[in-house]
mmCIF file of C-alpha atoms and ligand atoms in Angstrom:
data_model
loop_
_atom_site.group_PDB
_atom_site.id
_atom_site.type_symbol
_atom_site.label_atom_id
_atom_site.label_comp_id
_atom_site.label_asym_id
_atom_site.label_seq_id
_atom_site.Cartn_x
_atom_site.Cartn_y
_atom_site.Cartn_z
ATOM 1 C CA MET A 191 -44.811 -7.690 71.257
ATOM 2 C CA ILE A 192 -42.624 -4.577 72.368
ATOM 3 C CA LYS A 193 -40.913 -2.397 69.671
ATOM 4 C CA TYR A 194 -37.594 -4.231 69.171
ATOM 5 C CA LEU A 195 -34.459 -3.459 66.961
ATOM 6 C CA GLY A 196 -33.529 -6.579 64.745
ATOM 7 C CA SER A 197 -37.084 -8.181 65.589
ATOM 8 C CA LYS A 198 -37.544 -10.688 62.838
ATOM 9 C CA ARG A 199 -41.295 -9.719 62.331
ATOM 10 C CA ARG A 200 -40.990 -10.020 58.400
ATOM 11 C CA LEU A 201 -38.620 -12.993 58.459
ATOM 12 C CA VAL A 202 -40.971 -15.149 60.906
ATOM 13 C CA PRO A 203 -42.964 -16.764 58.056
ATOM 14 C CA VAL A 204 -39.823 -17.788 56.198
ATOM 15 C CA LEU A 205 -37.967 -19.131 59.393
ATOM 16 C CA ARG A 206 -41.306 -21.044 60.326
ATOM 17 C CA ALA A 207 -41.275 -22.631 57.025
ATOM 18 C CA LEU A 208 -37.515 -23.739 57.327
ATOM 19 C CA PHE A 209 -38.253 -25.098 60.493
ATOM 20 C CA GLU A 210 -41.336 -27.007 59.377
ATOM 21 C CA ALA A 211 -39.562 -28.382 56.260
ATOM 22 C CA SER A 212 -36.690 -29.561 58.223
ATOM 23 C CA GLY A 213 -38.744 -32.005 59.882
ATOM 24 C CA ALA A 214 -37.493 -30.919 63.286
ATOM 25 C CA ARG A 215 -39.477 -31.454 66.686
ATOM 26 C CA THR A 216 -36.700 -29.689 68.957
ATOM 27 C CA ALA A 217 -35.494 -26.207 68.398
ATOM 28 C CA LEU A 218 -33.284 -23.500 69.930
ATOM 29 C CA ASP A 219 -33.662 -19.871 69.540
ATOM 30 C CA LEU A 220 -30.430 -18.880 70.807
ATOM 31 C CA PHE A 221 -30.927 -14.948 70.808
ATOM 32 C CA THR A 222 -34.565 -14.713 71.470
ATOM 33 C CA GLY A 223 -35.193 -11.153 72.080
ATOM 34 C CA THR A 224 -39.005 -10.602 71.773
ATOM 35 C CA THR A 225 -39.273 -14.414 71.434
ATOM 36 C CA ARG A 226 -41.370 -14.068 68.139
ATOM 37 C CA VAL A 227 -39.370 -16.742 66.208
ATOM 38 C CA ALA A 228 -39.517 -18.985 69.302
ATOM 39 C CA GLN A 229 -43.162 -18.488 69.355
ATOM 40 C CA ALA A 230 -43.495 -19.318 65.606
ATOM 41 C CA PHE A 231 -41.666 -22.635 66.215
ATOM 42 C CA LYS A 232 -43.777 -23.418 69.444
ATOM 43 C CA GLU A 233 -46.903 -22.688 67.353
ATOM 44 C CA ALA A 234 -45.409 -25.078 64.712
ATOM 45 C CA GLY A 235 -45.394 -27.724 67.190
ATOM 46 C CA GLY A 236 -41.873 -27.514 68.136
ATOM 47 C CA LEU A 237 -40.418 -28.109 71.781
ATOM 48 C CA VAL A 238 -38.464 -24.933 72.035
ATOM 49 C CA THR A 239 -35.541 -23.613 74.160
ATOM 50 C CA ALA A 240 -35.295 -19.861 74.094
ATOM 51 C CA VAL A 241 -32.120 -17.996 75.271
ATOM 52 C CA ASP A 242 -31.185 -14.441 75.742
ATOM 53 C CA CYS A 243 -28.729 -12.594 77.903
ATOM 54 C CA THR A 244 -31.215 -9.836 78.935
ATOM 55 C CA ARG A 245 -33.793 -9.882 82.010
ATOM 56 C CA PHE A 246 -36.592 -8.756 79.912
ATOM 57 C CA ALA A 247 -36.072 -11.297 77.177
ATOM 58 C CA ALA A 248 -35.872 -14.057 79.560
ATOM 59 C CA VAL A 249 -39.308 -12.821 81.065
ATOM 60 C CA PHE A 250 -40.706 -12.858 77.632
ATOM 61 C CA ALA A 251 -39.395 -16.268 77.104
ATOM 62 C CA GLU A 252 -40.649 -17.576 80.609
ATOM 63 C CA CYS A 253 -44.144 -16.397 79.441
ATOM 64 C CA TYR A 254 -44.431 -17.374 75.664
ATOM 65 C CA VAL A 255 -42.180 -20.244 75.545
ATOM 66 C CA ALA A 256 -41.824 -22.029 78.878
ATOM 67 C CA THR A 257 -45.522 -21.547 79.944
ATOM 68 C CA ASP A 258 -48.021 -23.981 78.864
ATOM 69 C CA ALA A 259 -51.170 -22.070 78.364
ATOM 70 C CA ARG A 260 -53.342 -25.274 79.274
ATOM 71 C CA ALA A 261 -51.489 -25.386 82.706
ATOM 72 C CA VAL A 262 -52.432 -21.643 83.489
ATOM 73 C CA ASP A 263 -55.329 -20.856 85.985
ATOM 74 C CA ARG A 264 -56.641 -18.506 83.429
ATOM 75 C CA HIS A 265 -59.286 -17.161 85.972
ATOM 76 C CA ALA A 266 -56.399 -16.248 88.378
ATOM 77 C CA LEU A 267 -54.532 -14.719 85.686
ATOM 78 C CA GLU A 268 -57.371 -12.341 84.664
ATOM 79 C CA GLU A 269 -58.297 -11.580 88.116
ATOM 80 C CA ALA A 270 -54.561 -10.618 88.850
ATOM 81 C CA LEU A 271 -54.428 -8.315 85.698
ATOM 82 C CA ALA A 272 -57.745 -6.650 86.438
ATOM 83 C CA GLY A 273 -56.739 -6.052 90.080
ATOM 84 C CA LEU A 274 -53.292 -4.459 88.773
ATOM 85 C CA ASP A 275 -55.022 -2.600 85.940
ATOM 86 C CA GLU A 276 -57.218 -0.959 88.570
ATOM 87 C CA LEU A 277 -54.353 0.289 90.767
ATOM 88 C CA PRO A 278 -54.090 4.108 90.985
ATOM 89 C CA GLY A 279 -50.575 5.632 90.233
ATOM 90 C CA VAL A 280 -47.925 5.808 93.139
ATOM 91 C CA PRO A 281 -44.903 7.912 92.170
ATOM 92 C CA GLY A 282 -41.777 5.793 92.809
ATOM 93 C CA TYR A 283 -38.505 5.085 91.051
ATOM 94 C CA VAL A 284 -39.975 4.848 87.445
ATOM 95 C CA THR A 285 -41.630 8.268 87.900
ATOM 96 C CA GLU A 286 -38.503 9.912 89.302
ATOM 97 C CA THR A 287 -35.977 8.465 86.898
ATOM 98 C CA PHE A 288 -38.029 7.908 83.626
ATOM 99 C CA SER A 289 -40.603 10.634 83.704
ATOM 100 C CA ARG A 290 -38.818 13.699 85.826
ATOM 101 C CA ARG A 291 -35.155 13.127 84.903
ATOM 102 C CA ALA A 292 -35.621 11.554 81.597
ATOM 103 C CA ARG A 293 -38.911 11.684 79.660
ATOM 104 C CA TYR A 294 -39.921 8.202 78.546
ATOM 105 C CA PHE A 295 -43.270 8.368 80.110
ATOM 106 C CA GLN A 296 -45.866 10.748 80.928
ATOM 107 C CA PRO A 297 -46.195 11.112 84.695
ATOM 108 C CA HIS A 298 -49.650 9.695 84.836
ATOM 109 C CA ASN A 299 -48.173 6.306 83.361
ATOM 110 C CA ALA A 300 -45.026 6.259 85.145
ATOM 111 C CA ALA A 301 -46.774 6.472 88.541
ATOM 112 C CA ARG A 302 -49.036 3.629 87.386
ATOM 113 C CA ILE A 303 -45.848 1.496 86.212
ATOM 114 C CA ASP A 304 -44.508 2.061 89.596
ATOM 115 C CA ALA A 305 -47.712 0.784 91.465
ATOM 116 C CA VAL A 306 -48.207 -2.143 89.271
ATOM 117 C CA ARG A 307 -44.437 -3.340 89.394
ATOM 118 C CA GLU A 308 -44.495 -2.872 93.252
ATOM 119 C CA ALA A 309 -47.704 -5.045 93.686
ATOM 120 C CA ILE A 310 -46.167 -7.695 91.442
ATOM 121 C CA ALA A 311 -43.137 -7.635 93.591
ATOM 122 C CA SER A 312 -45.308 -7.798 96.730
ATOM 123 C CA HIS A 313 -47.888 -10.493 95.721
ATOM 124 C CA TYR A 314 -46.528 -12.571 92.823
ATOM 125 C CA ALA A 315 -42.796 -12.857 93.206
ATOM 126 C CA GLY A 316 -41.699 -16.336 92.486
ATOM 127 C CA SER A 317 -45.069 -17.451 91.475
ATOM 128 C CA PRO A 318 -45.891 -18.880 87.892
ATOM 129 C CA LEU A 319 -48.093 -15.750 87.230
ATOM 130 C CA GLU A 320 -45.063 -13.627 87.822
ATOM 131 C CA PRO A 321 -43.467 -13.688 84.237
ATOM 132 C CA LEU A 322 -46.946 -13.461 82.658
ATOM 133 C CA LEU A 323 -47.938 -10.288 84.489
ATOM 134 C CA LEU A 324 -44.494 -8.669 83.993
ATOM 135 C CA THR A 325 -44.802 -9.234 80.379
ATOM 136 C CA SER A 326 -48.035 -7.776 80.465
ATOM 137 C CA LEU A 327 -46.760 -4.553 82.166
ATOM 138 C CA LEU A 328 -43.808 -4.402 79.698
ATOM 139 C CA GLU A 329 -45.989 -4.710 76.696
ATOM 140 C CA ALA A 330 -48.363 -2.041 78.207
ATOM 141 C CA ALA A 331 -45.455 0.354 78.969
ATOM 142 C CA ASP A 332 -44.057 -0.084 75.456
ATOM 143 C CA ARG A 333 -47.617 0.869 74.063
ATOM 144 C CA VAL A 334 -47.421 4.355 75.855
ATOM 145 C CA ASP A 335 -43.666 5.177 75.738
ATOM 146 C CA SER A 336 -42.154 8.368 74.077
ATOM 147 C CA THR A 337 -39.078 6.997 72.331
ATOM 148 C CA THR A 338 -38.238 6.553 68.496
ATOM 149 C CA GLY A 339 -38.001 2.696 69.719
ATOM 150 C CA VAL A 340 -34.830 2.756 71.737
ATOM 151 C CA GLN A 341 -33.983 3.987 75.443
ATOM 152 C CA MET A 342 -30.956 5.840 74.405
ATOM 153 C CA ALA A 343 -32.768 9.301 74.071
ATOM 154 C CA TYR A 344 -36.536 10.404 74.476
ATOM 155 C CA VAL A 345 -38.134 12.630 71.898
ATOM 156 C CA LYS A 346 -38.413 16.410 72.567
ATOM 157 C CA LYS A 347 -42.332 16.385 72.340
ATOM 158 C CA TRP A 348 -44.357 13.894 74.027
ATOM 159 C CA ALA A 349 -45.143 10.939 71.485
ATOM 160 C CA PRO A 350 -48.976 10.859 70.740
ATOM 161 C CA ARG A 351 -49.148 7.388 72.043
ATOM 162 C CA SER A 352 -47.842 8.493 75.379
ATOM 163 C CA PHE A 353 -51.110 10.143 76.273
ATOM 164 C CA ALA A 354 -53.111 7.118 76.409
ATOM 165 C CA PRO A 355 -53.589 5.506 79.692
ATOM 166 C CA LEU A 356 -51.362 2.416 80.618
ATOM 167 C CA ARG A 357 -53.771 -0.747 79.966
ATOM 168 C CA LEU A 358 -52.621 -4.283 80.911
ATOM 169 C CA ARG A 359 -53.615 -6.999 78.385
ATOM 170 C CA LEU A 360 -53.672 -10.758 78.715
ATOM 171 C CA PRO A 361 -50.522 -12.223 76.908
ATOM 172 C CA ALA A 362 -51.355 -14.527 74.169
ATOM 173 C CA LEU A 363 -49.982 -17.606 75.753
ATOM 174 C CA LEU A 364 -49.393 -20.802 73.812
ATOM 175 C CA PRO A 365 -50.041 -24.364 74.530
ATOM 176 C CA GLY A 366 -47.035 -26.839 74.954
ATOM 177 C CA ALA A 367 -43.797 -26.972 76.906
ATOM 178 C CA GLY A 368 -40.660 -25.076 76.455
ATOM 179 C CA THR A 369 -37.772 -23.902 78.289
ATOM 180 C CA ALA A 370 -36.390 -20.352 79.052
ATOM 181 C CA VAL A 371 -32.659 -19.762 79.797
ATOM 182 C CA ARG A 372 -31.038 -16.390 80.560
ATOM 183 C CA GLY A 373 -27.280 -16.432 79.973
ATOM 184 C CA ASP A 374 -24.281 -15.786 77.409
ATOM 185 C CA ALA A 375 -24.867 -17.706 74.150
ATOM 186 C CA CYS A 376 -21.009 -18.271 73.895
ATOM 187 C CA GLN A 377 -20.966 -20.100 77.491
ATOM 188 C CA LEU A 378 -24.300 -21.971 77.201
ATOM 189 C CA ALA A 379 -23.801 -23.268 73.516
ATOM 190 C CA PRO A 380 -21.748 -26.417 74.307
ATOM 191 C CA SER A 381 -24.027 -27.438 77.317
ATOM 192 C CA LEU A 382 -27.747 -26.516 76.019
ATOM 193 C CA GLY A 383 -28.145 -30.277 74.866
ATOM 194 C CA ALA A 384 -29.042 -31.437 71.339
ATOM 195 C CA PHE A 385 -31.736 -29.915 68.959
ATOM 196 C CA ASP A 386 -32.896 -31.020 65.520
ATOM 197 C CA PHE A 387 -33.059 -27.136 64.413
ATOM 198 C CA ALA A 388 -30.996 -24.168 66.044
ATOM 199 C CA TYR A 389 -31.787 -20.678 65.043
ATOM 200 C CA LEU A 390 -29.224 -17.633 65.700
ATOM 201 C CA ASP A 391 -30.006 -14.077 65.443
ATOM 202 C CA PRO A 392 -26.992 -12.359 67.204
ATOM 203 C CA PRO A 393 -26.630 -8.651 67.307
ATOM 204 C CA TYR A 394 -25.508 -6.823 64.072
ATOM 205 C CA ASN A 395 -23.342 -4.107 65.551
ATOM 206 C CA GLN A 396 -21.874 -2.306 68.727
ATOM 207 C CA HIS A 397 -25.347 -1.292 70.102
ATOM 208 C CA ARG A 398 -26.248 -3.133 73.208
ATOM 209 C CA TYR A 399 -29.556 -4.398 73.943
ATOM 210 C CA ASP A 400 -29.227 -4.131 77.567
ATOM 211 C CA ALA A 401 -28.519 -0.418 77.140
ATOM 212 C CA ASN A 402 -31.050 0.150 74.249
ATOM 213 C CA TYR A 403 -33.693 -1.213 76.611
ATOM 214 C CA HIS A 404 -32.360 -0.397 79.812
ATOM 215 C CA VAL A 405 -35.498 0.633 81.165
ATOM 216 C CA TRP A 406 -37.124 -2.750 80.570
ATOM 217 C CA GLU A 407 -34.212 -4.280 82.501
ATOM 218 C CA THR A 408 -34.764 -1.993 85.343
ATOM 219 C CA ILE A 409 -38.556 -2.608 85.561
ATOM 220 C CA VAL A 410 -37.886 -6.334 85.658
ATOM 221 C CA ALA A 411 -34.976 -6.228 88.017
ATOM 222 C CA TRP A 412 -36.868 -3.816 90.279
ATOM 223 C CA ASP A 413 -33.558 -2.825 92.081
ATOM 224 C CA ALA A 414 -33.676 0.804 91.815
ATOM 225 C CA PRO A 415 -30.130 1.297 90.250
ATOM 226 C CA GLY A 416 -28.047 4.300 90.258
ATOM 227 C CA ALA A 417 -28.759 6.064 86.693
ATOM 228 C CA TYR A 418 -26.170 7.964 84.541
ATOM 229 C CA GLY A 419 -26.511 10.263 81.700
ATOM 230 C CA VAL A 420 -29.236 11.916 79.853
ATOM 231 C CA ALA A 421 -30.689 8.571 78.994
ATOM 232 C CA CYS A 422 -30.514 7.381 82.805
ATOM 233 C CA LYS A 423 -28.994 4.230 82.005
ATOM 234 C CA ARG A 424 -28.526 1.577 84.743
ATOM 235 C CA GLU A 425 -24.970 2.121 86.372
ATOM 236 C CA GLU A 426 -24.289 -1.675 85.473
ATOM 237 C CA ILE A 427 -24.098 -0.683 81.902
ATOM 238 C CA ARG A 428 -21.100 1.491 82.316
ATOM 239 C CA THR A 429 -19.432 -1.122 84.731
ATOM 240 C CA GLY A 430 -20.691 -4.630 83.651
ATOM 241 C CA PRO A 431 -19.694 -7.138 81.022
ATOM 242 C CA ARG A 432 -20.637 -6.337 77.480
ATOM 243 C CA SER A 433 -21.563 -8.963 74.987
ATOM 244 C CA ALA A 434 -18.835 -10.252 72.682
ATOM 245 C CA PHE A 435 -21.392 -10.186 70.019
ATOM 246 C CA ASN A 436 -21.257 -6.135 70.232
ATOM 247 C CA SER A 437 -17.750 -5.670 69.526
ATOM 248 C CA ARG A 438 -16.091 -5.997 66.026
ATOM 249 C CA ARG A 439 -12.765 -7.411 67.585
ATOM 250 C CA THR A 440 -14.457 -10.192 69.419
ATOM 251 C CA MET A 441 -17.830 -10.858 67.565
ATOM 252 C CA PRO A 442 -16.328 -13.150 64.783
ATOM 253 C CA GLY A 443 -14.643 -15.450 67.086
ATOM 254 C CA ALA A 444 -17.620 -15.639 69.515
ATOM 255 C CA LEU A 445 -19.803 -16.492 66.619
ATOM 256 C CA ALA A 446 -17.496 -19.075 65.049
ATOM 257 C CA GLN A 447 -17.068 -20.874 68.544
ATOM 258 C CA THR A 448 -20.814 -20.651 69.292
ATOM 259 C CA VAL A 449 -21.636 -22.092 65.820
ATOM 260 C CA LYS A 450 -19.121 -24.878 66.340
ATOM 261 C CA ASP A 451 -20.130 -25.826 69.765
ATOM 262 C CA LEU A 452 -23.920 -26.365 69.229
ATOM 263 C CA GLN A 453 -25.268 -29.667 69.099
ATOM 264 C CA ALA A 454 -27.955 -29.270 66.178
ATOM 265 C CA ASP A 455 -28.627 -30.991 63.003
ATOM 266 C CA VAL A 456 -29.506 -27.892 61.004
ATOM 267 C CA VAL A 457 -28.137 -24.533 62.172
ATOM 268 C CA VAL A 458 -29.943 -21.239 60.594
ATOM 269 C CA LEU A 459 -28.160 -17.943 61.139
ATOM 270 C CA SER A 460 -29.525 -14.582 60.265
ATOM 271 C CA TYR A 461 -27.375 -11.403 59.768
ATOM 272 C CA ASN A 462 -27.431 -8.485 57.551
ATOM 273 C CA ASP A 463 -24.981 -6.803 54.990
ATOM 274 C CA GLU A 464 -24.184 -3.808 57.028
ATOM 275 C CA SER A 465 -22.593 -5.729 60.105
ATOM 276 C CA PHE A 466 -19.300 -6.680 61.396
ATOM 277 C CA LEU A 467 -19.012 -9.795 58.922
ATOM 278 C CA GLY A 468 -19.295 -10.069 55.370
ATOM 279 C CA LEU A 469 -21.247 -12.844 53.417
ATOM 280 C CA ASP A 470 -18.150 -14.693 52.682
ATOM 281 C CA GLU A 471 -17.006 -14.843 56.554
ATOM 282 C CA LEU A 472 -20.425 -15.832 57.298
ATOM 283 C CA VAL A 473 -20.263 -18.780 55.052
ATOM 284 C CA GLU A 474 -16.909 -19.729 56.322
ATOM 285 C CA ILE A 475 -18.232 -19.722 59.842
ATOM 286 C CA CYS A 476 -21.236 -21.900 58.975
ATOM 287 C CA ALA A 477 -19.080 -24.176 56.994
ATOM 288 C CA VAL A 478 -18.017 -26.003 60.136
ATOM 289 C CA ARG A 479 -21.594 -27.581 60.062
ATOM 290 C CA GLY A 480 -21.128 -29.151 56.386
ATOM 291 C CA HIS A 481 -22.956 -27.801 53.638
ATOM 292 C CA VAL A 482 -24.204 -23.960 53.578
ATOM 293 C CA GLU A 483 -26.684 -22.257 51.485
ATOM 294 C CA CYS A 484 -27.992 -18.805 51.873
ATOM 295 C CA LEU A 485 -31.029 -16.729 51.116
ATOM 296 C CA GLU A 486 -31.112 -12.953 50.753
ATOM 297 C CA PHE A 487 -34.040 -10.700 51.606
ATOM 298 C CA PRO A 488 -33.987 -6.868 51.128
ATOM 299 C CA SER A 489 -35.418 -5.213 53.931
ATOM 300 C CA ALA A 490 -36.325 -1.289 54.997
ATOM 301 C CA ARG A 491 -33.953 -0.052 57.467
ATOM 302 C CA TYR A 492 -35.041 1.066 61.183
ATOM 303 C CA VAL A 493 -37.131 3.943 61.479
ATOM 304 C CA GLY A 494 -34.041 5.953 63.208
ATOM 305 C CA ALA A 495 -32.153 5.453 59.996
ATOM 306 C CA ARG A 496 -34.991 7.185 57.868
ATOM 307 C CA ILE A 497 -35.599 10.209 59.986
ATOM 308 C CA GLY A 498 -31.945 11.085 60.585
ATOM 309 C CA ILE A 499 -29.797 11.519 63.679
ATOM 310 C CA HIS A 500 -30.949 14.102 66.273
ATOM 311 C CA ASN A 501 -29.292 15.573 69.411
ATOM 312 C CA PRO A 502 -31.153 15.539 72.754
ATOM 313 C CA ALA A 503 -32.711 18.859 72.053
ATOM 314 C CA GLY A 504 -34.587 17.056 68.749
ATOM 315 C CA GLU A 505 -32.357 18.940 66.148
ATOM 316 C CA ARG A 506 -31.196 17.113 63.073
ATOM 317 C CA VAL A 507 -27.498 16.732 63.614
ATOM 318 C CA GLY A 508 -26.811 14.105 60.961
ATOM 319 C CA THR A 509 -27.944 12.914 57.330
ATOM 320 C CA VAL A 510 -30.154 10.208 56.314
ATOM 321 C CA GLY A 511 -28.184 7.233 55.675
ATOM 322 C CA ARG A 512 -29.096 3.969 53.268
ATOM 323 C CA LEU A 513 -32.837 3.167 53.425
ATOM 324 C CA HIS A 514 -32.414 -0.505 52.735
ATOM 325 C CA ASN A 515 -30.224 -3.372 53.839
ATOM 326 C CA VAL A 516 -30.164 -7.009 52.875
ATOM 327 C CA GLU A 517 -30.890 -9.675 55.392
ATOM 328 C CA TYR A 518 -29.055 -12.961 55.020
ATOM 329 C CA VAL A 519 -30.380 -16.320 56.130
ATOM 330 C CA LEU A 520 -27.618 -19.019 56.121
ATOM 331 C CA VAL A 521 -28.900 -22.739 56.507
ATOM 332 C CA SER A 522 -26.355 -25.202 57.355
ATOM 333 C CA GLY A 523 -25.732 -28.801 58.274
ATOM 334 C CA ALA A 524 -25.433 -32.207 56.339
ATOM 335 C CA ARG A 525 -26.522 -31.529 52.597
ATOM 336 C CA ALA A 526 -29.543 -33.581 52.575
ATOM 337 C CA ASP A 527 -30.835 -31.944 55.832
ATOM 338 C CA VAL A 528 -30.110 -28.290 54.290
ATOM 339 C CA GLN A 529 -31.731 -29.393 50.897
ATOM 340 C CA ARG A 530 -34.879 -30.684 52.641
ATOM 341 C CA THR A 531 -35.182 -27.670 55.142
ATOM 342 C CA LEU A 532 -34.968 -25.360 51.714
ATOM 343 C CA ARG A 533 -36.978 -27.240 49.574
ATOM 344 C CA PRO A 534 -40.385 -25.558 50.068
ATOM 345 C CA LEU A 535 -38.930 -22.105 49.702
ATOM 346 C CA ARG A 536 -36.980 -23.046 46.499
ATOM 347 C CA ALA A 537 -40.260 -24.620 44.973
ATOM 348 C CA GLU A 538 -41.718 -21.106 45.465
ATOM 349 C CA GLY A 539 -39.481 -19.888 42.895
ATOM 350 C CA PRO A 540 -36.475 -17.580 42.569
ATOM 351 C CA ALA A 541 -37.808 -14.725 44.928
ATOM 352 C CA PRO A 542 -36.958 -14.401 47.890
ATOM 353 C CA ALA A 543 -34.239 -16.922 47.642
ATOM 354 C CA ILE A 544 -31.741 -15.330 45.434
ATOM 355 C CA GLY A 545 -28.404 -16.357 46.945
ATOM 356 C CA ALA A 546 -27.070 -19.893 47.297
ATOM 357 C CA THR A 547 -23.542 -20.722 48.277
ATOM 358 C CA SER A 548 -22.099 -24.101 48.926
ATOM 359 C CA ALA A 549 -19.268 -24.782 51.205
HETATM 360 C C1 SAM B 110 -31.199 -9.490 66.696
HETATM 361 S S1 SAM B 110 -31.800 -9.483 68.426
HETATM 362 C C2 SAM B 110 -32.725 -10.958 68.355
HETATM 363 C C3 SAM B 110 -34.424 -10.564 67.804
HETATM 364 C C4 SAM B 110 -34.889 -11.830 67.885
HETATM 365 N N1 SAM B 110 -34.779 -12.862 67.042
HETATM 366 C C5 SAM B 110 -36.558 -10.961 67.555
HETATM 367 O O1 SAM B 110 -37.026 -11.422 66.680
HETATM 368 O O2 SAM B 110 -36.964 -10.339 68.640
HETATM 369 C C6 SAM B 110 -30.308 -9.997 69.262
HETATM 370 C C7 SAM B 110 -30.472 -10.662 70.638
HETATM 371 O O3 SAM B 110 -29.475 -11.438 71.339
HETATM 372 C C8 SAM B 110 -29.250 -10.722 72.658
HETATM 373 N N2 SAM B 110 -27.821 -10.965 73.152
HETATM 374 C C9 SAM B 110 -26.862 -10.235 72.789
HETATM 375 N N3 SAM B 110 -25.647 -10.791 73.257
HETATM 376 C C10 SAM B 110 -25.917 -11.945 73.659
HETATM 377 C C11 SAM B 110 -25.456 -13.102 74.370
HETATM 378 N N4 SAM B 110 -23.943 -13.051 74.543
HETATM 379 N N5 SAM B 110 -25.884 -14.158 74.578
HETATM 380 C C12 SAM B 110 -27.334 -14.225 74.622
HETATM 381 N N6 SAM B 110 -27.948 -13.189 74.119
HETATM 382 C C13 SAM B 110 -27.422 -12.118 73.541
HETATM 383 C C14 SAM B 110 -29.967 -9.414 72.847
HETATM 384 O O4 SAM B 110 -30.247 -9.177 74.111
HETATM 385 C C15 SAM B 110 -30.804 -9.383 71.635
HETATM 386 O O5 SAM B 110 -32.156 -9.675 72.247
#
């Protein structure tokens, strides 16, 4: 899986335990990102729908959630990956934009990304293998990038991993059906259908995911967009719509409406303590579902916060901020459903469940 801000790697066991304890069969992961939470629900036997507004997350959802591993022609997939992995580099848009103008990839890898992406477009567009091959390419590119984890700037010296050659790997597909949807959570929430369990992990602040991961957007779109600024971001990021969840002004209303609009028995929301909304406001938003309880988890902050703020020349220009924050997990729904969902975690003792709020 790619490096991703706000990815719920550490919370996955908790979220999976909540899903299993709830007795749910159908699950929604409304801000799916890497899809790691949706994958955990699918592994636990859930029939999962994964939603995100970005192109690359929709590709991951097609690959890991919507694709049934049992229905994939594994031989054809392995053969396709082997063929792509052998292609020599052919410099194109990625080389020019993300290796010469910006420095996200070393030239040898940028040219290979160009060649592989072009071949996927020529031979696999529209086929069931397309999202699997694109996922393999994005994950391979992520393993050899030269960033601190976001694509808003590149590091001054090539990152050690960027010297390694790009290598395509077989994505770890899961058996079972599922659904991938690309779109805006606010608009989709009323029409996605009914779920036993819905998980919401909206962005925490003004930093846009389509901007932070614009290189992945461009590799998926493969539309050679105009690029601006030091980071060579897609022109549409300057001009196009922005998510309501990335603005302090619009986020509270968007979240409240989304939580209200969902058809789900249990709604689980994760958020943290340095975001637009405080815990009291989050509880109030979830109270529309009925009873609300909250778990709290201390967590180490994003590596960028630990190494300080740097300008494009790599010089330190800021101070190191807080090193820890608290991750909230709010569980809401009918009282009996919420209590059943939380029972195994409560039974484990006081840690990690240290907060309980009833509305
Ligand atoms: C905190 S991240 C989710 C991380 C994910 N749970 C994981 O573990 O990888 C928030 C996600 O919300 C998506 N997003 C932002 N605004 C959105 C919107 N209006 N509708 C749907 N998805 C949105 C972003 O693209 C991003 O992937």
